[in-house]
């Protein structure tokens, strides 16, 4: 009897004395949406060396781990770090240094902002972005007449909100060598009565770009840090920058290595001979925070500026089909070259003709290959016969807020029949199995919660249209959250390291002020990221 009692005492002492594992951080008493395969919920997790080491209940984690740093979430919602699958991160930063024209409701308002900016800054070349003639009472392209009068000796170039058109004054046109006889394929130099209006669509914009002074190093660094600050405030921990040159990618890498940029960047290299020659030869570039393994190609232009390539003419402009920015044979040649490398091809395709061209080129180039995960960026207007050309390794990468921004005029552009194949997120998901969601900022606002709302409710912030736009193509809340986390990570070949709250993955997560899965639909746009963490460290 004494021996048994002694053994029980020894066992109790051993049990009580079993040392707990040390964690760098424990988060407990939370509503955790792990976004794992079963979309399971948890209450707590432990982090060590920047990664999740355990996920479970508050009791389970507390019994196994000890730490000097605990966060009591007090019931708040935690989701994986959000991923913007298509944006212009560096462009967002540069936009902080130019005239902000977003939200202007008239050309007069545009001119007023430009005048005020120049009075404050005294720039040698005035740049701006964000005007949209579709938001004006007179929904027509502006002309340079007023800019010429205000700025006869200072070049001015104002980029449309979608980035696919410039309004340039005469001084800028002269510097670029553009006159009424200039011809450029893959876009349009808009004229009235044979005279330049100052509006340039798609490829002709490059002539203006060539004479715009390049930002200096301090401006570039400032732009990247400004962009990071804005993104982290919104809970974004990874951004897919859709088109970067080698020098900017190398600058991002150096700032990340120096600890000055914490955000993770999936960099699509811009389609230029120099970039292709360097990166396709070099191969994949991968660090903990930078992933370079894809090429951004422009198929066509944008719908708002009637640059998207359509199979039949625009419904509101007789005889006009838009244009391929990159010719069909060049798309096919690029696809073959990229398929022979380790790189992914991510092609901008807005119109149904452009989507057809890109999908055919992908099928041909990917024949006999496996797990290439090429993306169609935007996949905005797709003909009925082309939907089934998407598949598991051809992923639609879409921006839900485009649907809610464009719905006021999109049907005017394409007509009642073609609009049924536009912004068809659910149909694309059902066919491909996964869909990656982004914003295309600064074309749209940065907030991923607006992305979530547009995907689920299919309405804008004015509650238009009543009942939602083509609700058969709305995503469920679970699908939308997957599209902003694990599916976006999958599209980047990163699903084993991020995109869900699971053991072994980077501890990138966001604490929200409300439950994204249960909050009233009308309140989704007001959601906020209270705290943002990357590799277990709070960054916002």
Short mmCIF file of C-alpha atoms in Angstrom, two decimals, residues 11-23 48 60-67:
data_model
loop_
_atom_site.label_atom_id
_atom_site.label_comp_id
_atom_site.label_asym_id
_atom_site.label_seq_id
_atom_site.Cartn_x
_atom_site.Cartn_y
_atom_site.Cartn_z
CA UNK A 11 3.71 10.34 -10.76
CA UNK A 12 1.90 13.46 -9.62
CA UNK A 13 5.17 15.29 -9.06
CA UNK A 14 6.44 14.24 -12.49
CA UNK A 15 3.17 15.27 -14.14
CA UNK A 16 3.12 18.66 -12.49
CA UNK A 17 6.76 19.21 -13.23
CA UNK A 18 6.69 18.43 -16.95
CA UNK A 19 8.22 21.58 -18.46
CA UNK A 20 6.13 23.60 -20.91
CA UNK A 21 7.59 24.59 -24.25
CA UNK A 22 8.68 28.20 -24.61
CA UNK A 23 6.87 30.33 -27.18
CA UNK A 48 8.00 30.81 -32.17
CA UNK A 60 -4.75 23.57 -24.82
CA UNK A 61 -2.24 26.24 -25.74
CA UNK A 62 -1.92 27.40 -22.13
CA UNK A 63 -1.28 23.85 -20.94
CA UNK A 64 1.52 23.26 -23.44
CA UNK A 65 3.30 26.59 -23.77
CA UNK A 66 4.68 29.39 -21.69
CA UNK A 67 5.75 32.81 -22.89
#
